[in-house]
Amino acid sequence: MKIGEVQRDVREVGPSPERPATRGCYRRLVVVVRDGGALPVMSVDYADAWAMPDAVAVVAVLPDAASGTDGAGQGGGGVCRPDIATADAVRCALLARGVDAGASYALQLAAGANAAQSIGEMAHRWGADLVLCDDRSIAHLAQAAACNVLFVPTDQSRRYCIPPRRIFVASDDSASALCAVTEARRLAGEHAQLRRAYLSFDAESAPPTDAATIVLAAARNSDNLAHAIVQAAGEWSADLLIMGTHSTAAQAVWRYGSVGAAVALVAEMPLLLVVGKS
């Protein structure tokens, strides 16, 4: 992939000039790309939309999983070393948008290493407040990174408004899950429509809702609940789905590896997982 081609592609599919102005919300962003993969146009668009004026972004490239099958791209000890040129190309695309993308990182994964854990640890060391990636293990990644993670689907045949104009947030009434609602309001600002799905195991006893809130009767099966959340967001034509995490207490419904992880496995739209404040 040539840098000039990447910049041209981003300009051609970039945000519409008539989109409403938006204030950036994140200051330290990590954009994850895959060695040899397609240009993550949606990630570039989101980084452009959500970066504060003084924000700094870095690009981390993951080695192509296929390269490990024949030893290509591996160094000593079975460490897979990606081609940094891919990250540099995306970094130049970010710079063309006015995002200060000062560095590119090549993640060198040992055989059997967990990619999400490696990304998260790197992001945490760097002090990131947002990671953008196409890895569906975002609950694990968010836990390691200790920051919000945006999942961007690899299938970009359907166009979503960026910045999102219709934001769908799902939460219960726990303090940590409500962090997602707060973040959704912050991202929506004055320009986006916001709808909240209140999850309740007893819909009849759920608190009164306003016009922007719906109640989802939650079965005690995270897979069924995940499908219900994704379906409701899709029926509302959401551009972005937001969910929160929970404490690791035994009674927590929104803990890591639970509902958020299940939603990430089935979501085909951008999904932001918000890490609760301790």
PDB file of C-alpha atoms in Angstrom:
ATOM      1  CA  MET A   1       0.000   0.000   0.000  1.00  0.00           C
ATOM      2  CA  LYS A   2       1.538   3.318  -1.083  1.00  0.00           C
ATOM      3  CA  ILE A   3       1.236   6.422   1.047  1.00  0.00           C
ATOM      4  CA  GLY A   4      -0.055   8.499  -1.857  1.00  0.00           C
ATOM      5  CA  GLU A   5      -2.799   5.961  -2.544  1.00  0.00           C
ATOM      6  CA  VAL A   6      -3.857   5.962   1.096  1.00  0.00           C
ATOM      7  CA  GLN A   7      -4.136   9.736   1.221  1.00  0.00           C
ATOM      8  CA  ARG A   8      -6.131   9.807  -2.015  1.00  0.00           C
ATOM      9  CA  ASP A   9      -8.545   7.129  -0.787  1.00  0.00           C
ATOM     10  CA  VAL A  10      -9.142   8.956   2.488  1.00  0.00           C
ATOM     11  CA  ARG A  11      -9.880  12.219   0.701  1.00  0.00           C
ATOM     12  CA  GLU A  12     -12.335  10.517  -1.624  1.00  0.00           C
ATOM     13  CA  VAL A  13     -14.377   8.846   1.112  1.00  0.00           C
ATOM     14  CA  GLY A  14     -13.790  11.403   3.854  1.00  0.00           C
ATOM     15  CA  PRO A  15     -16.499  13.200   5.805  1.00  0.00           C
ATOM     16  CA  SER A  16     -18.887  15.429   3.950  1.00  0.00           C
ATOM     17  CA  PRO A  17     -17.923  19.128   4.105  1.00  0.00           C
ATOM     18  CA  GLU A  18     -21.456  20.051   5.179  1.00  0.00           C
ATOM     19  CA  ARG A  19     -21.304  17.951   8.342  1.00  0.00           C
ATOM     20  CA  PRO A  20     -21.892  19.945  11.533  1.00  0.00           C
ATOM     21  CA  ALA A  21     -18.817  21.176  13.349  1.00  0.00           C
ATOM     22  CA  THR A  22     -17.938  19.040  16.334  1.00  0.00           C
ATOM     23  CA  ARG A  23     -15.708  19.622  19.311  1.00  0.00           C
ATOM     24  CA  GLY A  24     -13.095  16.950  19.783  1.00  0.00           C
ATOM     25  CA  CYS A  25     -13.428  14.790  22.864  1.00  0.00           C
ATOM     26  CA  TYR A  26     -10.180  12.799  23.048  1.00  0.00           C
ATOM     27  CA  ARG A  27      -6.589  13.911  23.477  1.00  0.00           C
ATOM     28  CA  ARG A  28      -4.482  10.729  23.062  1.00  0.00           C
ATOM     29  CA  LEU A  29      -5.665   8.291  20.408  1.00  0.00           C
ATOM     30  CA  VAL A  30      -4.282   4.947  19.265  1.00  0.00           C
ATOM     31  CA  VAL A  31      -5.326   3.771  15.798  1.00  0.00           C
ATOM     32  CA  VAL A  32      -4.721   0.057  15.259  1.00  0.00           C
ATOM     33  CA  VAL A  33      -4.209  -1.293  11.743  1.00  0.00           C
ATOM     34  CA  ARG A  34      -3.341  -4.715  10.390  1.00  0.00           C
ATOM     35  CA  ASP A  35      -0.254  -5.313   8.309  1.00  0.00           C
ATOM     36  CA  GLY A  36      -1.354  -5.736   4.710  1.00  0.00           C
ATOM     37  CA  GLY A  37      -4.973  -4.961   5.568  1.00  0.00           C
ATOM     38  CA  ALA A  38      -7.324  -2.506   3.918  1.00  0.00           C
ATOM     39  CA  LEU A  39      -7.137   1.155   4.795  1.00  0.00           C
ATOM     40  CA  PRO A  40      -9.204   1.707   7.980  1.00  0.00           C
ATOM     41  CA  VAL A  41     -11.079   4.671   6.529  1.00  0.00           C
ATOM     42  CA  MET A  42     -13.655   4.658   9.318  1.00  0.00           C
ATOM     43  CA  SER A  43     -10.940   4.811  11.967  1.00  0.00           C
ATOM     44  CA  VAL A  44      -9.317   7.765  10.206  1.00  0.00           C
ATOM     45  CA  ASP A  45     -12.689   9.516  10.002  1.00  0.00           C
ATOM     46  CA  TYR A  46     -13.390   8.954  13.697  1.00  0.00           C
ATOM     47  CA  ALA A  47      -9.919  10.080  14.725  1.00  0.00           C
ATOM     48  CA  ASP A  48     -10.459  13.240  12.711  1.00  0.00           C
ATOM     49  CA  ALA A  49     -13.899  13.844  14.243  1.00  0.00           C
ATOM     50  CA  TRP A  50     -13.054  13.070  17.856  1.00  0.00           C
ATOM     51  CA  ALA A  51      -9.521  14.414  18.242  1.00  0.00           C
ATOM     52  CA  MET A  52      -9.158  17.616  20.249  1.00  0.00           C
ATOM     53  CA  PRO A  53      -7.251  20.438  18.541  1.00  0.00           C
ATOM     54  CA  ASP A  54      -4.170  19.613  20.620  1.00  0.00           C
ATOM     55  CA  ALA A  55      -4.612  15.843  20.378  1.00  0.00           C
ATOM     56  CA  VAL A  56      -1.834  13.418  19.545  1.00  0.00           C
ATOM     57  CA  ALA A  57      -2.409  10.120  17.736  1.00  0.00           C
ATOM     58  CA  VAL A  58      -0.187   7.111  17.205  1.00  0.00           C
ATOM     59  CA  VAL A  59      -0.673   4.249  14.783  1.00  0.00           C
ATOM     60  CA  ALA A  60       0.022   0.696  15.903  1.00  0.00           C
ATOM     61  CA  VAL A  61       0.262  -2.027  13.280  1.00  0.00           C
ATOM     62  CA  LEU A  62      -0.480  -5.658  14.024  1.00  0.00           C
ATOM     63  CA  PRO A  63       1.316  -8.369  12.055  1.00  0.00           C
ATOM     64  CA  ASP A  64      -0.718 -10.204   9.462  1.00  0.00           C
ATOM     65  CA  ALA A  65      -1.898 -13.421  11.108  1.00  0.00           C
ATOM     66  CA  ALA A  66      -1.260 -15.284   7.871  1.00  0.00           C
ATOM     67  CA  SER A  67       2.414 -14.387   7.960  1.00  0.00           C
ATOM     68  CA  GLY A  68       2.973 -16.794  10.807  1.00  0.00           C
ATOM     69  CA  THR A  69       1.981 -19.842   8.781  1.00  0.00           C
ATOM     70  CA  ASP A  70       5.104 -19.964   6.637  1.00  0.00           C
ATOM     71  CA  GLY A  71       7.572 -18.064   8.788  1.00  0.00           C
ATOM     72  CA  ALA A  72       7.441 -14.954   6.635  1.00  0.00           C
ATOM     73  CA  GLY A  73       7.749 -11.735   8.589  1.00  0.00           C
ATOM     74  CA  GLN A  74       9.050 -13.525  11.679  1.00  0.00           C
ATOM     75  CA  GLY A  75      12.242 -12.799  13.488  1.00  0.00           C
ATOM     76  CA  GLY A  76      14.131 -14.936  15.933  1.00  0.00           C
ATOM     77  CA  GLY A  77      12.172 -16.696  18.639  1.00  0.00           C
ATOM     78  CA  GLY A  78       9.028 -16.871  16.535  1.00  0.00           C
ATOM     79  CA  VAL A  79       8.285 -13.163  16.972  1.00  0.00           C
ATOM     80  CA  CYS A  80       6.074 -11.832  14.186  1.00  0.00           C
ATOM     81  CA  ARG A  81       7.308  -8.452  12.946  1.00  0.00           C
ATOM     82  CA  PRO A  82       4.880  -6.402  10.839  1.00  0.00           C
ATOM     83  CA  ASP A  83       5.867  -4.001   8.095  1.00  0.00           C
ATOM     84  CA  ILE A  84       5.888  -0.498   9.588  1.00  0.00           C
ATOM     85  CA  ALA A  85       5.104   0.971   6.153  1.00  0.00           C
ATOM     86  CA  THR A  86       1.416   0.179   6.645  1.00  0.00           C
ATOM     87  CA  ALA A  87       1.297   2.200   9.858  1.00  0.00           C
ATOM     88  CA  ASP A  88       3.273   5.023   8.261  1.00  0.00           C
ATOM     89  CA  ALA A  89       0.757   5.208   5.422  1.00  0.00           C
ATOM     90  CA  VAL A  90      -2.162   5.577   7.826  1.00  0.00           C
ATOM     91  CA  ARG A  91      -0.180   8.086   9.896  1.00  0.00           C
ATOM     92  CA  CYS A  92       0.258  10.219   6.785  1.00  0.00           C
ATOM     93  CA  ALA A  93      -3.481   9.983   6.133  1.00  0.00           C
ATOM     94  CA  LEU A  94      -4.132  11.308   9.646  1.00  0.00           C
ATOM     95  CA  LEU A  95      -1.626  14.117   9.133  1.00  0.00           C
ATOM     96  CA  ALA A  96      -3.441  15.050   5.927  1.00  0.00           C
ATOM     97  CA  ARG A  97      -6.577  15.524   8.058  1.00  0.00           C
ATOM     98  CA  GLY A  98      -4.749  17.796  10.462  1.00  0.00           C
ATOM     99  CA  VAL A  99      -4.408  15.193  13.223  1.00  0.00           C
ATOM    100  CA  ASP A 100      -0.988  15.254  14.904  1.00  0.00           C
ATOM    101  CA  ALA A 101       0.056  11.658  14.303  1.00  0.00           C
ATOM    102  CA  GLY A 102       3.595  11.723  15.549  1.00  0.00           C
ATOM    103  CA  ALA A 103       4.641   8.085  15.630  1.00  0.00           C
ATOM    104  CA  SER A 104       4.030   4.590  14.323  1.00  0.00           C
ATOM    105  CA  TYR A 105       4.488   1.431  16.362  1.00  0.00           C
ATOM    106  CA  ALA A 106       4.996  -2.106  15.141  1.00  0.00           C
ATOM    107  CA  LEU A 107       3.657  -4.572  17.685  1.00  0.00           C
ATOM    108  CA  GLN A 108       5.924  -7.598  17.749  1.00  0.00           C
ATOM    109  CA  LEU A 109       3.897 -10.550  18.949  1.00  0.00           C
ATOM    110  CA  ALA A 110       5.512 -13.716  20.204  1.00  0.00           C
ATOM    111  CA  ALA A 111       3.964 -16.995  19.087  1.00  0.00           C
ATOM    112  CA  GLY A 112       0.660 -17.463  20.888  1.00  0.00           C
ATOM    113  CA  ALA A 113       0.586 -13.899  22.231  1.00  0.00           C
ATOM    114  CA  ASN A 114      -2.808 -12.270  22.759  1.00  0.00           C
ATOM    115  CA  ALA A 115      -3.143  -9.347  20.358  1.00  0.00           C
ATOM    116  CA  ALA A 116      -5.823  -7.527  22.372  1.00  0.00           C
ATOM    117  CA  GLN A 117      -3.727  -7.737  25.534  1.00  0.00           C
ATOM    118  CA  SER A 118      -0.646  -6.465  23.695  1.00  0.00           C
ATOM    119  CA  ILE A 119      -2.533  -3.537  22.185  1.00  0.00           C
ATOM    120  CA  GLY A 120      -4.095  -2.679  25.530  1.00  0.00           C
ATOM    121  CA  GLU A 121      -0.802  -2.741  27.399  1.00  0.00           C
ATOM    122  CA  MET A 122       0.851  -0.521  24.796  1.00  0.00           C
ATOM    123  CA  ALA A 123      -2.067   1.941  24.895  1.00  0.00           C
ATOM    124  CA  HIS A 124      -1.996   2.018  28.697  1.00  0.00           C
ATOM    125  CA  ARG A 125       1.744   2.719  28.786  1.00  0.00           C
ATOM    126  CA  TRP A 126       1.274   5.550  26.317  1.00  0.00           C
ATOM    127  CA  GLY A 127      -1.607   7.052  28.308  1.00  0.00           C
ATOM    128  CA  ALA A 128      -4.279   6.681  25.618  1.00  0.00           C
ATOM    129  CA  ASP A 129      -7.842   7.799  26.255  1.00  0.00           C
ATOM    130  CA  LEU A 130      -9.203   6.128  23.099  1.00  0.00           C
ATOM    131  CA  VAL A 131      -8.209   3.072  21.055  1.00  0.00           C
ATOM    132  CA  LEU A 132      -9.724   2.535  17.596  1.00  0.00           C
ATOM    133  CA  CYS A 133      -9.546  -0.981  16.157  1.00  0.00           C
ATOM    134  CA  ASP A 134     -11.382  -3.769  14.344  1.00  0.00           C
ATOM    135  CA  ASP A 135     -10.665  -6.337  17.063  1.00  0.00           C
ATOM    136  CA  ARG A 136     -13.851  -7.789  18.524  1.00  0.00           C
ATOM    137  CA  SER A 137     -12.116  -8.538  21.835  1.00  0.00           C
ATOM    138  CA  ILE A 138     -12.695  -4.957  22.927  1.00  0.00           C
ATOM    139  CA  ALA A 139     -13.799  -5.833  26.466  1.00  0.00           C
ATOM    140  CA  HIS A 140     -10.438  -7.504  27.059  1.00  0.00           C
ATOM    141  CA  LEU A 141      -8.634  -4.695  25.269  1.00  0.00           C
ATOM    142  CA  ALA A 142     -10.419  -2.000  27.294  1.00  0.00           C
ATOM    143  CA  GLN A 143      -9.517  -3.737  30.516  1.00  0.00           C
ATOM    144  CA  ALA A 144      -5.835  -3.827  29.560  1.00  0.00           C
ATOM    145  CA  ALA A 145      -5.805  -0.285  28.171  1.00  0.00           C
ATOM    146  CA  ALA A 146      -7.931   1.247  30.963  1.00  0.00           C
ATOM    147  CA  CYS A 147      -9.541   3.562  28.412  1.00  0.00           C
ATOM    148  CA  ASN A 148     -12.433   3.683  25.968  1.00  0.00           C
ATOM    149  CA  VAL A 149     -12.237   1.464  22.894  1.00  0.00           C
ATOM    150  CA  LEU A 150     -14.033   2.009  19.590  1.00  0.00           C
ATOM    151  CA  PHE A 151     -14.708  -1.070  17.468  1.00  0.00           C
ATOM    152  CA  VAL A 152     -14.937  -0.232  13.773  1.00  0.00           C
ATOM    153  CA  PRO A 153     -16.315  -2.969  11.492  1.00  0.00           C
ATOM    154  CA  THR A 154     -14.145  -4.174   8.643  1.00  0.00           C
ATOM    155  CA  ASP A 155     -17.173  -4.380   6.349  1.00  0.00           C
ATOM    156  CA  GLN A 156     -17.663  -0.745   5.416  1.00  0.00           C
ATOM    157  CA  SER A 157     -20.231  -1.324   2.675  1.00  0.00           C
ATOM    158  CA  ARG A 158     -22.826   0.436   4.821  1.00  0.00           C
ATOM    159  CA  ARG A 159     -22.126   4.090   5.464  1.00  0.00           C
ATOM    160  CA  TYR A 160     -22.483   5.544   8.938  1.00  0.00           C
ATOM    161  CA  CYS A 161     -22.396   9.259   9.633  1.00  0.00           C
ATOM    162  CA  ILE A 162     -19.123  10.392  11.189  1.00  0.00           C
ATOM    163  CA  PRO A 163     -19.339  12.170  13.516  1.00  0.00           C
ATOM    164  CA  PRO A 164     -22.389  10.089  14.420  1.00  0.00           C
ATOM    165  CA  ARG A 165     -25.742  11.833  14.162  1.00  0.00           C
ATOM    166  CA  ARG A 166     -27.737   9.068  15.860  1.00  0.00           C
ATOM    167  CA  ILE A 167     -26.171   7.630  19.013  1.00  0.00           C
ATOM    168  CA  PHE A 168     -27.710   4.649  20.800  1.00  0.00           C
ATOM    169  CA  VAL A 169     -26.519   3.892  24.335  1.00  0.00           C
ATOM    170  CA  ALA A 170     -27.486   0.827  26.359  1.00  0.00           C
ATOM    171  CA  SER A 171     -27.096   0.696  30.129  1.00  0.00           C
ATOM    172  CA  ASP A 172     -28.692  -0.353  33.358  1.00  0.00           C
ATOM    173  CA  ASP A 173     -28.893   2.012  36.334  1.00  0.00           C
ATOM    174  CA  SER A 174     -25.571   1.083  37.958  1.00  0.00           C
ATOM    175  CA  ALA A 175     -23.076   3.882  38.538  1.00  0.00           C
ATOM    176  CA  SER A 176     -20.394   2.411  36.305  1.00  0.00           C
ATOM    177  CA  ALA A 177     -22.775   1.611  33.451  1.00  0.00           C
ATOM    178  CA  LEU A 178     -24.105   5.158  33.618  1.00  0.00           C
ATOM    179  CA  CYS A 179     -20.623   6.334  32.635  1.00  0.00           C
ATOM    180  CA  ALA A 180     -21.580   5.219  29.131  1.00  0.00           C
ATOM    181  CA  VAL A 181     -24.653   7.461  29.221  1.00  0.00           C
ATOM    182  CA  THR A 182     -22.541  10.413  30.332  1.00  0.00           C
ATOM    183  CA  GLU A 183     -20.024   9.761  27.561  1.00  0.00           C
ATOM    184  CA  ALA A 184     -22.810   9.403  25.001  1.00  0.00           C
ATOM    185  CA  ARG A 185     -24.185  12.805  25.967  1.00  0.00           C
ATOM    186  CA  ARG A 186     -20.724  14.316  25.741  1.00  0.00           C
ATOM    187  CA  LEU A 187     -20.152  12.891  22.264  1.00  0.00           C
ATOM    188  CA  ALA A 188     -23.631  13.825  21.061  1.00  0.00           C
ATOM    189  CA  GLY A 189     -23.272  17.456  22.059  1.00  0.00           C
ATOM    190  CA  GLU A 190     -25.802  19.676  20.326  1.00  0.00           C
ATOM    191  CA  HIS A 191     -25.637  18.014  16.922  1.00  0.00           C
ATOM    192  CA  ALA A 192     -26.572  14.349  17.399  1.00  0.00           C
ATOM    193  CA  GLN A 193     -29.756  12.567  18.406  1.00  0.00           C
ATOM    194  CA  LEU A 194     -29.391  10.359  21.453  1.00  0.00           C
ATOM    195  CA  ARG A 195     -31.460   7.342  22.447  1.00  0.00           C
ATOM    196  CA  ARG A 196     -30.963   5.313  25.595  1.00  0.00           C
ATOM    197  CA  ALA A 197     -32.005   1.709  26.038  1.00  0.00           C
ATOM    198  CA  TYR A 198     -32.664   1.022  29.693  1.00  0.00           C
ATOM    199  CA  LEU A 199     -32.068  -2.649  30.447  1.00  0.00           C
ATOM    200  CA  SER A 200     -34.268  -4.204  33.070  1.00  0.00           C
ATOM    201  CA  PHE A 201     -34.890  -7.771  34.164  1.00  0.00           C
ATOM    202  CA  ASP A 202     -38.414  -6.638  35.064  1.00  0.00           C
ATOM    203  CA  ALA A 203     -39.736  -4.253  32.428  1.00  0.00           C
ATOM    204  CA  GLU A 204     -42.891  -3.522  34.429  1.00  0.00           C
ATOM    205  CA  SER A 205     -40.885  -2.179  37.355  1.00  0.00           C
ATOM    206  CA  ALA A 206     -38.532  -0.109  35.213  1.00  0.00           C
ATOM    207  CA  PRO A 207     -38.455   3.607  36.018  1.00  0.00           C
ATOM    208  CA  PRO A 208     -40.497   6.016  33.889  1.00  0.00           C
ATOM    209  CA  THR A 209     -38.821   6.944  30.624  1.00  0.00           C
ATOM    210  CA  ASP A 210     -38.798  10.044  28.488  1.00  0.00           C
ATOM    211  CA  ALA A 211     -39.267  10.191  24.739  1.00  0.00           C
ATOM    212  CA  ALA A 212     -35.573   9.494  24.141  1.00  0.00           C
ATOM    213  CA  THR A 213     -35.506   6.332  26.262  1.00  0.00           C
ATOM    214  CA  ILE A 214     -36.780   2.826  25.617  1.00  0.00           C
ATOM    215  CA  VAL A 215     -36.931  -0.156  27.962  1.00  0.00           C
ATOM    216  CA  LEU A 216     -35.461  -3.484  26.915  1.00  0.00           C
ATOM    217  CA  ALA A 217     -36.606  -6.494  28.903  1.00  0.00           C
ATOM    218  CA  ALA A 218     -33.355  -8.303  29.576  1.00  0.00           C
ATOM    219  CA  ALA A 219     -33.299 -12.075  29.720  1.00  0.00           C
ATOM    220  CA  ARG A 220     -30.567 -13.462  31.956  1.00  0.00           C
ATOM    221  CA  ASN A 221     -28.614 -14.676  28.959  1.00  0.00           C
ATOM    222  CA  SER A 222     -25.942 -12.300  27.714  1.00  0.00           C
ATOM    223  CA  ASP A 223     -26.096 -13.632  24.144  1.00  0.00           C
ATOM    224  CA  ASN A 224     -29.856 -13.024  23.837  1.00  0.00           C
ATOM    225  CA  LEU A 225     -29.452  -9.607  25.436  1.00  0.00           C
ATOM    226  CA  ALA A 226     -26.629  -8.728  23.059  1.00  0.00           C
ATOM    227  CA  HIS A 227     -28.777  -9.526  20.032  1.00  0.00           C
ATOM    228  CA  ALA A 228     -31.652  -7.483  21.481  1.00  0.00           C
ATOM    229  CA  ILE A 229     -29.388  -4.463  21.961  1.00  0.00           C
ATOM    230  CA  VAL A 230     -27.929  -4.677  18.457  1.00  0.00           C
ATOM    231  CA  GLN A 231     -31.385  -5.173  16.930  1.00  0.00           C
ATOM    232  CA  ALA A 232     -32.833  -2.172  18.760  1.00  0.00           C
ATOM    233  CA  ALA A 233     -29.916   0.021  17.691  1.00  0.00           C
ATOM    234  CA  GLY A 234     -30.276  -1.127  14.092  1.00  0.00           C
ATOM    235  CA  GLU A 235     -34.031  -0.543  14.013  1.00  0.00           C
ATOM    236  CA  TRP A 236     -33.415   3.018  15.165  1.00  0.00           C
ATOM    237  CA  SER A 237     -30.804   3.427  12.386  1.00  0.00           C
ATOM    238  CA  ALA A 238     -28.052   4.271  14.851  1.00  0.00           C
ATOM    239  CA  ASP A 239     -24.688   5.417  13.566  1.00  0.00           C
ATOM    240  CA  LEU A 240     -22.946   4.483  16.811  1.00  0.00           C
ATOM    241  CA  LEU A 241     -23.711   2.066  19.636  1.00  0.00           C
ATOM    242  CA  ILE A 242     -22.276   2.824  23.079  1.00  0.00           C
ATOM    243  CA  MET A 243     -22.069   0.487  26.037  1.00  0.00           C
ATOM    244  CA  GLY A 244     -20.520   0.640  29.454  1.00  0.00           C
ATOM    245  CA  THR A 245     -18.540  -1.728  31.579  1.00  0.00           C
ATOM    246  CA  HIS A 246     -19.122  -2.658  35.178  1.00  0.00           C
ATOM    247  CA  SER A 247     -17.152  -3.527  38.232  1.00  0.00           C
ATOM    248  CA  THR A 248     -15.812  -7.053  38.589  1.00  0.00           C
ATOM    249  CA  ALA A 249     -18.139  -7.807  41.489  1.00  0.00           C
ATOM    250  CA  ALA A 250     -19.924 -11.147  41.276  1.00  0.00           C
ATOM    251  CA  GLN A 251     -23.361  -9.545  40.998  1.00  0.00           C
ATOM    252  CA  ALA A 252     -22.359  -7.180  38.213  1.00  0.00           C
ATOM    253  CA  VAL A 253     -24.279  -7.612  34.973  1.00  0.00           C
ATOM    254  CA  TRP A 254     -22.038  -5.286  32.947  1.00  0.00           C
ATOM    255  CA  ARG A 255     -18.692  -6.705  33.978  1.00  0.00           C
ATOM    256  CA  TYR A 256     -15.893  -7.285  31.468  1.00  0.00           C
ATOM    257  CA  GLY A 257     -16.403 -10.411  29.408  1.00  0.00           C
ATOM    258  CA  SER A 258     -20.168 -10.245  29.819  1.00  0.00           C
ATOM    259  CA  VAL A 259     -22.699  -8.225  27.847  1.00  0.00           C
ATOM    260  CA  GLY A 260     -20.237  -5.832  26.250  1.00  0.00           C
ATOM    261  CA  ALA A 261     -18.111  -8.676  24.943  1.00  0.00           C
ATOM    262  CA  ALA A 262     -21.182 -10.467  23.594  1.00  0.00           C
ATOM    263  CA  VAL A 263     -22.375  -7.340  21.781  1.00  0.00           C
ATOM    264  CA  ALA A 264     -18.952  -6.894  20.171  1.00  0.00           C
ATOM    265  CA  LEU A 265     -19.219 -10.375  18.670  1.00  0.00           C
ATOM    266  CA  VAL A 266     -22.472  -9.601  16.848  1.00  0.00           C
ATOM    267  CA  ALA A 267     -22.367  -5.837  16.214  1.00  0.00           C
ATOM    268  CA  GLU A 268     -21.923  -4.745  12.607  1.00  0.00           C
ATOM    269  CA  MET A 269     -21.880  -1.039  13.428  1.00  0.00           C
ATOM    270  CA  PRO A 270     -19.337   1.104  15.262  1.00  0.00           C
ATOM    271  CA  LEU A 271     -19.361   0.193  18.960  1.00  0.00           C
ATOM    272  CA  LEU A 272     -17.795   2.301  21.703  1.00  0.00           C
ATOM    273  CA  LEU A 273     -17.067   0.525  24.970  1.00  0.00           C
ATOM    274  CA  VAL A 274     -16.771   3.034  27.801  1.00  0.00           C
ATOM    275  CA  VAL A 275     -14.636   2.155  30.784  1.00  0.00           C
ATOM    276  CA  GLY A 276     -16.295   3.046  34.075  1.00  0.00           C
ATOM    277  CA  LYS A 277     -14.500   5.396  36.408  1.00  0.00           C
ATOM    278  CA  SER A 278     -13.281   3.734  39.581  1.00  0.00           C
TER     279      SER A 278
END
